[in-house]
Coordinates of C-alpha atoms and ligand atoms in Angstrom, one line a residue:
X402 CA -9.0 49.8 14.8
X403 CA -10.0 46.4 13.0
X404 CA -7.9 43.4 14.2
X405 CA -5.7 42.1 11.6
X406 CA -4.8 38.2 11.5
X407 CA -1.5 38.5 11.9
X408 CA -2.1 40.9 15.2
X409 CA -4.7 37.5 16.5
X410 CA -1.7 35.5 16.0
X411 CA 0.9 38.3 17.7
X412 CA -1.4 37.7 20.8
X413 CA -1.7 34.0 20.6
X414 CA 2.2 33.6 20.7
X415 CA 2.6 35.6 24.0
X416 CA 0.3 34.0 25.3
X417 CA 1.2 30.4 24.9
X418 CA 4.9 32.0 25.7
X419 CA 3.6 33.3 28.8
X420 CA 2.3 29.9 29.5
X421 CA 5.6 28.1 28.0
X422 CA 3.1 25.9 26.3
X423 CA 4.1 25.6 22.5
X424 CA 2.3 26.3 19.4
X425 CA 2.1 22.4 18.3
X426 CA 0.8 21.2 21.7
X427 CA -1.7 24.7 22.3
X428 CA -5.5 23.4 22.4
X429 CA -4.2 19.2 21.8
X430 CA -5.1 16.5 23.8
X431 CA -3.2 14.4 25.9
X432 CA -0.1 16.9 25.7
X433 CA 1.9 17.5 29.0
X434 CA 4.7 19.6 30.0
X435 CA 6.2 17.2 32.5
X436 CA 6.4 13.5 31.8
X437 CA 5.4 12.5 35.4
X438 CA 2.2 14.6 34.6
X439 CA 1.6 12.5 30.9
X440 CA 2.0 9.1 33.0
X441 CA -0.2 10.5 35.5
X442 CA -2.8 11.4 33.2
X443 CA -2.6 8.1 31.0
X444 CA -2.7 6.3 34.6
X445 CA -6.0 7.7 35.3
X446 CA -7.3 6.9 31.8
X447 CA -6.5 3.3 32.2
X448 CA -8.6 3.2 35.0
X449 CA -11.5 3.6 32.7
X450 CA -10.2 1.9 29.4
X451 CA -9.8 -1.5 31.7
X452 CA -13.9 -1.1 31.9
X453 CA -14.8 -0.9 28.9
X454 CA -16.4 -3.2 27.1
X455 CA -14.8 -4.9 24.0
X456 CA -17.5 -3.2 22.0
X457 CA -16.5 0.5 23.0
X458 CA -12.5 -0.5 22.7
X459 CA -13.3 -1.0 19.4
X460 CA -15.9 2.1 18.8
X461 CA -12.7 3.7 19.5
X462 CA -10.9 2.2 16.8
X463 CA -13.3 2.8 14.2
X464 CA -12.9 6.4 14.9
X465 CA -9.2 6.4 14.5
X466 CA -9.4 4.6 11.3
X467 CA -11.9 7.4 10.4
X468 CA -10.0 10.1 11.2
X469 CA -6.7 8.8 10.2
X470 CA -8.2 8.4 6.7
X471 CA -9.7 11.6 6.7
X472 CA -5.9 13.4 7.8
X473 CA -4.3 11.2 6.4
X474 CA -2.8 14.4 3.9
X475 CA -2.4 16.5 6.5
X476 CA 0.0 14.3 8.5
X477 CA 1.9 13.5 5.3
X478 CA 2.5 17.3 4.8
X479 CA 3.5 17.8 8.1
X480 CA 6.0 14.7 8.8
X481 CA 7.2 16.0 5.3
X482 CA 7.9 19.6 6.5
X483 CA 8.8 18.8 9.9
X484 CA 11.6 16.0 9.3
X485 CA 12.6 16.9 6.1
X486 CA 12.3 13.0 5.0
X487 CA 9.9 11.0 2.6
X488 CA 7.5 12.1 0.7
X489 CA 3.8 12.9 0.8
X490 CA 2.1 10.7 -1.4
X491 CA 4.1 8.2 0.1
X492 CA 3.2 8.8 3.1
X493 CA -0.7 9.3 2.5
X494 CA -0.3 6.0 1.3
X495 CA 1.1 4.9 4.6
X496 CA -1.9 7.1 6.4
X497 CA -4.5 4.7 4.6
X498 CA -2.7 1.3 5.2
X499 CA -2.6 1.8 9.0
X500 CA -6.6 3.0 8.8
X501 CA -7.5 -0.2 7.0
X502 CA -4.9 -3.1 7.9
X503 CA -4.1 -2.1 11.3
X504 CA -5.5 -4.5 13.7
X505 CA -8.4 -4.0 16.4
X506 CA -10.2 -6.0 19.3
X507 CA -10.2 -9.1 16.9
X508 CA -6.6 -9.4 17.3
X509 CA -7.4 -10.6 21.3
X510 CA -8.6 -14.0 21.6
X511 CA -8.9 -16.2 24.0
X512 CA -8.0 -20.0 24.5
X513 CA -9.9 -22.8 26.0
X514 CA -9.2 -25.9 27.8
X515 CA -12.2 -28.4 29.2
X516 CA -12.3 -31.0 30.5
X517 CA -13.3 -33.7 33.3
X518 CA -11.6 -31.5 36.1
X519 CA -13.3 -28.2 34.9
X520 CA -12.8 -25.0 32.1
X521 CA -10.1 -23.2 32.1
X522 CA -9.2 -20.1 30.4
X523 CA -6.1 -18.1 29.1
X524 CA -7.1 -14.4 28.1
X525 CA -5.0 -11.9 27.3
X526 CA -5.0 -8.7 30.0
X527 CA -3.6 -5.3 29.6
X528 CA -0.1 -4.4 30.9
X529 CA -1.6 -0.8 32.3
X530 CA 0.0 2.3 30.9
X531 CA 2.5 1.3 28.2
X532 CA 5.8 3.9 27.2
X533 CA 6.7 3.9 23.8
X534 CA 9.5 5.7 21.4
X535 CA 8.6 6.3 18.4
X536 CA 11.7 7.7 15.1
X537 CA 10.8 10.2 13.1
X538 CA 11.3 8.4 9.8
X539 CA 7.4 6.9 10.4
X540 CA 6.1 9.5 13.3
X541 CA 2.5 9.4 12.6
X542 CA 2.0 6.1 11.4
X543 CA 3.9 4.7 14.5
X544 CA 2.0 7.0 17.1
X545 CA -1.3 5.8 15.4
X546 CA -0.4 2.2 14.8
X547 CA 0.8 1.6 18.7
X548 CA -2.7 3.3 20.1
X549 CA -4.8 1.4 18.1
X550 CA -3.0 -2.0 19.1
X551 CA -2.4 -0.6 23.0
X552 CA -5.6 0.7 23.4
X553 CA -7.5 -2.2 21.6
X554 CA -5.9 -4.2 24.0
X555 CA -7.4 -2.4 27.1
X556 CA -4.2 -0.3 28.2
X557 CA -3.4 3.7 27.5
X558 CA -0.2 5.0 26.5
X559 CA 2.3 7.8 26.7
X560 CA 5.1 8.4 24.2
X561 CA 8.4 10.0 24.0
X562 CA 8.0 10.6 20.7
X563 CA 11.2 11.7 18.2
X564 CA 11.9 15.2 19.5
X565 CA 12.6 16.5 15.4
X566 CA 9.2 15.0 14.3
X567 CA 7.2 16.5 17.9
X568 CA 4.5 18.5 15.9
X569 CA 3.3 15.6 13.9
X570 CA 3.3 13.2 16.6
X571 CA 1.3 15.6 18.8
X572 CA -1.3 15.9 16.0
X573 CA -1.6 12.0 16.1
X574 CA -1.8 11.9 19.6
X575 CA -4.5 14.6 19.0
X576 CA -6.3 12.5 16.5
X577 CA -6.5 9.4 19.3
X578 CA -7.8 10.8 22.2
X579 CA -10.3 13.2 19.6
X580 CA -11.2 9.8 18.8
X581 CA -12.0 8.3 21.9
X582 CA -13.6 11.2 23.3
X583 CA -16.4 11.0 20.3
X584 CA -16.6 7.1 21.1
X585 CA -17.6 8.1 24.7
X586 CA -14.3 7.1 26.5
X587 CA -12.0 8.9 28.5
X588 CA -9.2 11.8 27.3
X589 CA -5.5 10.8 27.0
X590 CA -5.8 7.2 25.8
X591 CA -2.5 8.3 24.9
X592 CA -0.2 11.3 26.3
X593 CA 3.0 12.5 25.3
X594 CA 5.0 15.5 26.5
X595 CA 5.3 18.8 24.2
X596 CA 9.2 18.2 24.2
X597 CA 10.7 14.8 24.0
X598 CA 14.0 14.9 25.1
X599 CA 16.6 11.9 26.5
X600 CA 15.9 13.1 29.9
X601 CA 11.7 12.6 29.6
X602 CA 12.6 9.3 27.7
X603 CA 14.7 8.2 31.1
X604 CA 11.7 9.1 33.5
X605 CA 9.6 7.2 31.7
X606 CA 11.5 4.1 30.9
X607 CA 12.3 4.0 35.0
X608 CA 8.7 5.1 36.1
X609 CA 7.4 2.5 38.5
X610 CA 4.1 2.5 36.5
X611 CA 5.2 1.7 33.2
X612 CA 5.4 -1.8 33.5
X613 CA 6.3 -2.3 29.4
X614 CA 8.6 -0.4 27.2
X615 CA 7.7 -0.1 23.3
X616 CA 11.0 1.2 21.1
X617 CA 10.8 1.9 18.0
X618 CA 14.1 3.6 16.2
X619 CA 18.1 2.5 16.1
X620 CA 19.9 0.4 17.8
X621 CA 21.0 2.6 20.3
X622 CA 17.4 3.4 22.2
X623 CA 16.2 -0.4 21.9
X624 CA 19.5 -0.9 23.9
X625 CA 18.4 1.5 26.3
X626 CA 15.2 0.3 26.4
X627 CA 16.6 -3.4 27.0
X628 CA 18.7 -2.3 29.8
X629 CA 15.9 -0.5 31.6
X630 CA 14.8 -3.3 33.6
X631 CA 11.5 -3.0 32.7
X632 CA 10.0 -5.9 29.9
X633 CA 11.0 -4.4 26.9
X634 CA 10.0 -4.7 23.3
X635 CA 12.7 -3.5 20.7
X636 CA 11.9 -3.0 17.3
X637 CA 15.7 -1.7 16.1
X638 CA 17.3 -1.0 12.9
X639 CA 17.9 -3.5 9.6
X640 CA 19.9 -3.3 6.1
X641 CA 17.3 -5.3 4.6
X642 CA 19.0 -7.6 1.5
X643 CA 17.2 -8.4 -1.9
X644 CA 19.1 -11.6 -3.5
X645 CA 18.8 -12.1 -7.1
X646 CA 19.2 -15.6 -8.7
X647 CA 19.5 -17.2 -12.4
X648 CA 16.1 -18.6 -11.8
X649 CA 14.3 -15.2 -11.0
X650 CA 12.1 -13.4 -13.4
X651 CA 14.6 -10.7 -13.4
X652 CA 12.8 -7.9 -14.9
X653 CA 10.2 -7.8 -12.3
X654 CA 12.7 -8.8 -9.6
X655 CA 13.9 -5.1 -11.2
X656 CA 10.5 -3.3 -11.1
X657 CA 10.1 -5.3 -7.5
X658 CA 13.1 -4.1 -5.9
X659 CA 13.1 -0.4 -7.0
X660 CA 9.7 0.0 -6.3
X661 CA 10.1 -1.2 -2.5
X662 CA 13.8 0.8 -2.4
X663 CA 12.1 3.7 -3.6
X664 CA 8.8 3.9 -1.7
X665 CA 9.2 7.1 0.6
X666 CA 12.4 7.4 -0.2
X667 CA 13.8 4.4 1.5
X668 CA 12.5 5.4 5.1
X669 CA 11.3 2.3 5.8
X670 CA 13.1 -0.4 8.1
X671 CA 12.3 -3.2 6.3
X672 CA 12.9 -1.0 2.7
X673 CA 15.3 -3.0 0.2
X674 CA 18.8 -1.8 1.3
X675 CA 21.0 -3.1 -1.5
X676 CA 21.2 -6.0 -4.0
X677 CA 22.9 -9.4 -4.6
X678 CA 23.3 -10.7 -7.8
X679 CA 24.1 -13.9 -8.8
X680 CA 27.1 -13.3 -12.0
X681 CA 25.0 -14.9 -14.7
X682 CA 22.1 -12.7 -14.4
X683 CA 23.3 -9.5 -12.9
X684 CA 24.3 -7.2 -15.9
X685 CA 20.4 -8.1 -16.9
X686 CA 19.3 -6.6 -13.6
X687 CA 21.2 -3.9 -13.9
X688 CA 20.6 -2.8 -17.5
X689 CA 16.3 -3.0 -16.1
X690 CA 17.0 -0.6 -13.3
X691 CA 18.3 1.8 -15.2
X692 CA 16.5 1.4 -18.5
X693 CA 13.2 0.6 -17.5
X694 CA 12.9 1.5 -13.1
X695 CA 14.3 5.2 -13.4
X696 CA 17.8 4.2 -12.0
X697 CA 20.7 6.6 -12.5
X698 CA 24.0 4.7 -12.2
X699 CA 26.6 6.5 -10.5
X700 CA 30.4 6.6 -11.4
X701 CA 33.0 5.8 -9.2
X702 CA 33.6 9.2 -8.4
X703 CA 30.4 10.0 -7.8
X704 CA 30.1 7.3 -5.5
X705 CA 32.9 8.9 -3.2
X706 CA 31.0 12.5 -3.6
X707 CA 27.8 10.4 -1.9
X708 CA 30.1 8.8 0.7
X709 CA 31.9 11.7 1.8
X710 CA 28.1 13.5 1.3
X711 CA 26.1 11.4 3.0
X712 CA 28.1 10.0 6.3
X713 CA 30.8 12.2 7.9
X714 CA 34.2 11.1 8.4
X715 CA 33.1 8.4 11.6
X716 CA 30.7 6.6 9.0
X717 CA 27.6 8.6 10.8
X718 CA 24.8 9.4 8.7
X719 CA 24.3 12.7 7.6
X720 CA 20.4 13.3 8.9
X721 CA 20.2 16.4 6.4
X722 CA 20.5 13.3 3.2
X723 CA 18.3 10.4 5.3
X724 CA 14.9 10.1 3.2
X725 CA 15.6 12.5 0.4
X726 CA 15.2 11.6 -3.0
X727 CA 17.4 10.6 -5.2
X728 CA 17.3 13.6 -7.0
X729 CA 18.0 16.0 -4.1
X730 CA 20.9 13.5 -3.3
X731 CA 22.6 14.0 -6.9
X732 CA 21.6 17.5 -6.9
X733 CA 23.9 17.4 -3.3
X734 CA 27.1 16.4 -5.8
X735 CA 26.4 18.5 -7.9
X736 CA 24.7 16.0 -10.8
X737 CA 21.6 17.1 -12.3
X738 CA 19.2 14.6 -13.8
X739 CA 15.4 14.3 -14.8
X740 CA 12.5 14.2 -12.3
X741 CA 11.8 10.6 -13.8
X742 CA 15.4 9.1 -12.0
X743 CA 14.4 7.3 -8.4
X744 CA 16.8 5.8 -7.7
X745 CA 21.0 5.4 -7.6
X746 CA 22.2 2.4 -8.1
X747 CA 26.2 0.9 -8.5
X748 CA 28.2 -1.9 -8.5
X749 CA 30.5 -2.6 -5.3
X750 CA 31.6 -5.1 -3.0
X751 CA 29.4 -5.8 0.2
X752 CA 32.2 -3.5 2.6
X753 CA 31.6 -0.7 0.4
X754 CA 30.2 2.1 3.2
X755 CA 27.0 3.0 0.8
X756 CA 26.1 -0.9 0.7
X757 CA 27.2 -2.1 4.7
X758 CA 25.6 0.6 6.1
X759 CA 21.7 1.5 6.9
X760 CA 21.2 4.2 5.1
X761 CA 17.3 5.4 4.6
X762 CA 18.0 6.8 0.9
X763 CA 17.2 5.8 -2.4
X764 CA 20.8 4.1 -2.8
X765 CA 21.0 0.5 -4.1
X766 CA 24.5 -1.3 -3.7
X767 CA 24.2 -4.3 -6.1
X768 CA 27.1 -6.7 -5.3
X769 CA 27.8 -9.5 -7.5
X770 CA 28.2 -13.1 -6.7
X771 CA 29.3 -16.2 -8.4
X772 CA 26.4 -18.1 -7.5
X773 CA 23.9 -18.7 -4.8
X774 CA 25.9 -20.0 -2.1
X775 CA 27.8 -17.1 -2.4
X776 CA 24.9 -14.9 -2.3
X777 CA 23.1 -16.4 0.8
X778 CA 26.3 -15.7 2.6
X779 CA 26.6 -12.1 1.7
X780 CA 23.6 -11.5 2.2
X781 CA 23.8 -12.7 5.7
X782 CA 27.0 -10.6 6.2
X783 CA 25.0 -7.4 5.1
X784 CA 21.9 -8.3 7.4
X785 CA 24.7 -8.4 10.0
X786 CA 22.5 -10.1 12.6
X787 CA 19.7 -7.9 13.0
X788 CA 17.1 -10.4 12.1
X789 CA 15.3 -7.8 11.0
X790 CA 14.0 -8.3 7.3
X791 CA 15.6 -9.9 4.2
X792 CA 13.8 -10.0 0.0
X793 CA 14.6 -12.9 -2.7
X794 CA 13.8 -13.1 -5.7
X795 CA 13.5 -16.8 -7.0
X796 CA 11.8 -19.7 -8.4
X797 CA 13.7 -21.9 -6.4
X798 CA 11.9 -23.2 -3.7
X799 CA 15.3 -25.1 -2.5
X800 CA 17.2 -21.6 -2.9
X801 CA 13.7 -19.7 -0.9
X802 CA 14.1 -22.1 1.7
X803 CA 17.9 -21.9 2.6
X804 CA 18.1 -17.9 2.4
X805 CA 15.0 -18.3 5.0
X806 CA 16.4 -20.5 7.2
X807 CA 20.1 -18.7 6.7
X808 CA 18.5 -14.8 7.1
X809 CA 16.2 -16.0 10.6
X810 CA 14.6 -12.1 9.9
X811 CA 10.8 -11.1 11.4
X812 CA 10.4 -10.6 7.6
X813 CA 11.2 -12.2 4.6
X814 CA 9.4 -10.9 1.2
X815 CA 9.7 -13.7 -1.7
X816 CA 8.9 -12.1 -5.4
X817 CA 8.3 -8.8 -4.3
X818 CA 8.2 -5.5 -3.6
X819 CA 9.4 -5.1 0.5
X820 CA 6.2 -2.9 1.3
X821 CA 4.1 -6.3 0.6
X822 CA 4.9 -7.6 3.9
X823 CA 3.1 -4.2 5.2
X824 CA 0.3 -5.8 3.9
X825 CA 0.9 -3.4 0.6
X826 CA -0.1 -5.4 -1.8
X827 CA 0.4 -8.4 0.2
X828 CA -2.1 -10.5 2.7
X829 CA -2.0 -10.0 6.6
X830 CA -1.7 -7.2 8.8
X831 CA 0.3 -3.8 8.6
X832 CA 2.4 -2.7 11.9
X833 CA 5.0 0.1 11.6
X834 CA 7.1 -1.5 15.0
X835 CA 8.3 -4.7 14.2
X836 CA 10.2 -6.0 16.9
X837 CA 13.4 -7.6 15.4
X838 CA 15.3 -7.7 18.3
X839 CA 13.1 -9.2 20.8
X840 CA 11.3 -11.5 19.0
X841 CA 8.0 -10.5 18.5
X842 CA 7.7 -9.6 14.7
X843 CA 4.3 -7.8 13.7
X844 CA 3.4 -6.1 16.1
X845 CA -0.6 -5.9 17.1
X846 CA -2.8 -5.6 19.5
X847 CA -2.3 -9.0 21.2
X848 CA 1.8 -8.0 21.4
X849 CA 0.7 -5.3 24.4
X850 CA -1.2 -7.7 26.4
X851 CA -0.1 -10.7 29.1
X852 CA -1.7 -14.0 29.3
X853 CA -3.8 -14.4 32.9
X854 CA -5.3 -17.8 33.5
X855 CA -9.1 -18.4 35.1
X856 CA -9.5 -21.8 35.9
X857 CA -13.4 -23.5 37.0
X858 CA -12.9 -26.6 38.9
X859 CA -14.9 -29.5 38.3
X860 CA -18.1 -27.7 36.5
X861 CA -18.5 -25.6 33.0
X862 CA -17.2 -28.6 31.2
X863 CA -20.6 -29.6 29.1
X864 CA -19.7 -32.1 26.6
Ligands
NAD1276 P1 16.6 7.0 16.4 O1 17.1 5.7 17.0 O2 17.5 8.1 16.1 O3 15.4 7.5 17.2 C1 14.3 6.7 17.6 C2 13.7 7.2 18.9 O4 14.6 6.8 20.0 C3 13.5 8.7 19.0 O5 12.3 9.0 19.7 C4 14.8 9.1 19.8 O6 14.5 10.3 20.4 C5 14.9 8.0 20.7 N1 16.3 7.7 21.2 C6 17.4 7.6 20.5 N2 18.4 7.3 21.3 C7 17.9 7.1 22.6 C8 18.4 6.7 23.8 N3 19.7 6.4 24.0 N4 17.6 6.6 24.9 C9 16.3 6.9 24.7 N5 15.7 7.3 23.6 C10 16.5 7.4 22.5 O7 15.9 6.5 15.0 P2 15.2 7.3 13.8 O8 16.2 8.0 13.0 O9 14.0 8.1 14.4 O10 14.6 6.1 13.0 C11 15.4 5.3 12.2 C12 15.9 4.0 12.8 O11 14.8 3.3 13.4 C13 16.4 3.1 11.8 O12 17.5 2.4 12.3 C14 15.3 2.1 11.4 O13 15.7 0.9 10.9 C15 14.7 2.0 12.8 N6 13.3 1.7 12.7 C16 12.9 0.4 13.1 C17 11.5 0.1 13.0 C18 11.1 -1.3 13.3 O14 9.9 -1.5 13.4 N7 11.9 -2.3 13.6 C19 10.6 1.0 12.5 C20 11.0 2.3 12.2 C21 12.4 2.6 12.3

């Protein structure tokens, strides 16, 4: 009898069921069952990474930039399918930015003191094995961006990645140790277990080897993380603002805004969240996004369809609407407009739930002010202390500088579009874990390492 595909793949299942291994993690590297088995296994790899030389940390690298460009489709696809959210040329875009502008070994330097009495050095050491949560609004990009920084830094990791985005973070923990194995170094660089759940997240947030915990997501697991005991690093949540003023060049501050609201469907933290206006100049803005940036304004009815749509009756997002487009969102009210419309846009005051709240879709609040002063307090309201990221859009230097002393974010994008602080279309670095709430903005390689002094005494010093 000739063997069909579809009896090959009858026979596969039972016997990855037999094993209880699933499809996603069947034949992938660095993917464990228990969690104490993935910090195990990582634990071992250290061992190794710590030896390398600088040279073969960053052969490794080189390879994951390699192969991240070369999959970089695939993973859009499949953090598409998998979480419902974004969208994939979006996300291929993202794919590409973490392959080219994601640092390496060059991020770790070293300082130098000499002297009468001597040299001494401060060089940055590994932690060991790091843990790290990673959402599932960026799962790839995150799960690539912290391995290249962690492991460029000489330490391995294990994840407890977001259990509704599992598959594509097991691919890209895959792709890392199918890297480092064709560089020459060890398997599971990074580990992760084939089902995340709160209880794997605990064990390794408590595990006497993990001496540094990485979160990435809400507020709720950076608070976890922070009360671990163990040295945390949070990278939580925003509701990034994008102030308006009269001086702005206000149709691209239009083109600006929409563009960085829009770009995979809001997922991003640091995406534009809603707008302030200042009075004189915000009917302008307005009539741009909707004339010229594919913005569909929505009616005051329509506004309460999207509330009572989007967020149930405790203000809690509805994850079925977070990173959809704004077509699929008006579609889910029953409005249906052209392919061309990105994004939905309304006027409202800043307590309005679609404007005060983070809400990963293509909605922009715009809330009008009387004038500047105004605006730099609202926006602070709407940032409401996350210190996450804040836009403006000004020719004001006098204005730039109070909204950046008044915001105190990791980011702050003057003139345009959000994503340029990504390093899209802007200078410096791309990270997809900025850490907000501890303090450490960007992260990179030189985040995941601790400073260990070497000090000569009285020779070495030769000028
Ligand atoms: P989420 O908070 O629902 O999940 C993030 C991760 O934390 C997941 O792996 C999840 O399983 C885990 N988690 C959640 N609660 C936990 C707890 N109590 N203990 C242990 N683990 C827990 O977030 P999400 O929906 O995946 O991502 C969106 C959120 O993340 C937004 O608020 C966004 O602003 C934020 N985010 C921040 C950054 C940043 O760099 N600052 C980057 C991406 C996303």
């Amino acid at each position: 009898m000739p063997v069909s595909e579809s009896m090959v793949k009858e026979v596969v299942q039972e016997v990855l069921a037999k094993m209880q291994i699933s499809e996603a993690a069947a034949g992938k590297h660095g993917v464990f069952r228990d969690m104490n088995e993935a910090i195990a296994a990582a634990k071992e790899a250290q061992k190794v990474v710590r030896n390398l030389t600088m040279d073969q940390r960053e052969k490794i690298i080189s390879i994951i930039r390699r192969k991240t460009h070369e999959n970089a489709e695939i993973m859009a696809r499949m953090g598409v399918d998998e979480t419902g959210m974004g969208n994939v040329g979006d996300k291929i875009l993202k794919h590409h930015l973490v392959a080219d502008k994601v640092p390496g070994t060059e991020d770790i330097t070293t300082e130098a003191y000499s002297g009468d009495r001597g040299l001494t050095l401060v060089e940055m050491g590994p932690f060991g094995v790091i843990g790290a949560i990673t959402p599932c609004t960026n799962p790839s990009e995150t799960v690539l961006c912290n391995s290249m920084g962690m492991v460029a830094a000489g330490n391995t990791v294990v994840f407890n990645p977001h259990p509704q985005a599992i598959k594509t973070s097991i691919f890209a923990v895959n792709l890392v140790n199918e890297a480092s194995l064709e560089a020459g170094g060890p398997d599971n660089v990074a580990c992760t277990v084939e089902a995340p759940t709160l209880e794997s997240s605990d064990i390794m947030m408590h595990h006497k080897d993990i001496p540094l915990v990485v979160a990435t997501g809400g507020p709720g697991v950076v608070t976890a993380v922070l009360s671990s005991g163990r040295r945390g690093i949070g990278a939580g949540a925003g509701n990034p603002p994008a102030l308006v003023d009269e001086t702005a060049n206000i149709r691209k501050a239009a083109q600006d805004i929409v563009n960085g609201c829009t770009f995979d469907n809001n997922l991003p933290c640091i995406a534009e969240k809603e707008v302030v206006a200042v009075s004189s100049i915000c009917d302008e803005l307005m009539n741009y996004m909707i004339s010229e940036q594919g913005c569909y304004l929505a009616s005051k009815e329509e506004q309460d369809k999207l509330v009572a749509t989007v967020m149930d009756a405790k203000g809690r997002l509805n994850r079925k609407c977070v990173g959809r487009s704004a077509k699929v969102l008006l579609s889910m009210i029953g409005v249906d407009v052209p392919d061309n419309i990105r994004c939905i846009v309304f006027e409202g005051p800043k307590e309005h739930p679609l404007i005060a709240e983070e809400l990963m879709m293509p909605i922009l609040g715009v809330v009008r002010v009387k004038d500047f002063e105004e605006g730099l307090e609202t926006a602070v309201w709407l940032e409401h202390g996350n210190r996450h990221s804040a836009h403006i859009h000004s020719m004001s230097v006098d204005h730039i500088t109070k909204y950046a002393k008044a915001l105190d974010t990791a980011i702050l994008v003057k003139n345009g579009p959000s994503y340029a602080a990504l390093g899209f279309g802007g200078e410096s670095i791309c990270t997809f874990t900025i850490a907000s709430r501890t303090g450490e903005g960007l992260t990179s390689a030189k985040t995941f390492t601790k400073k260990r002094r070497c000090v000569m005494q009285d020779y070495f010093c030769i000028r």
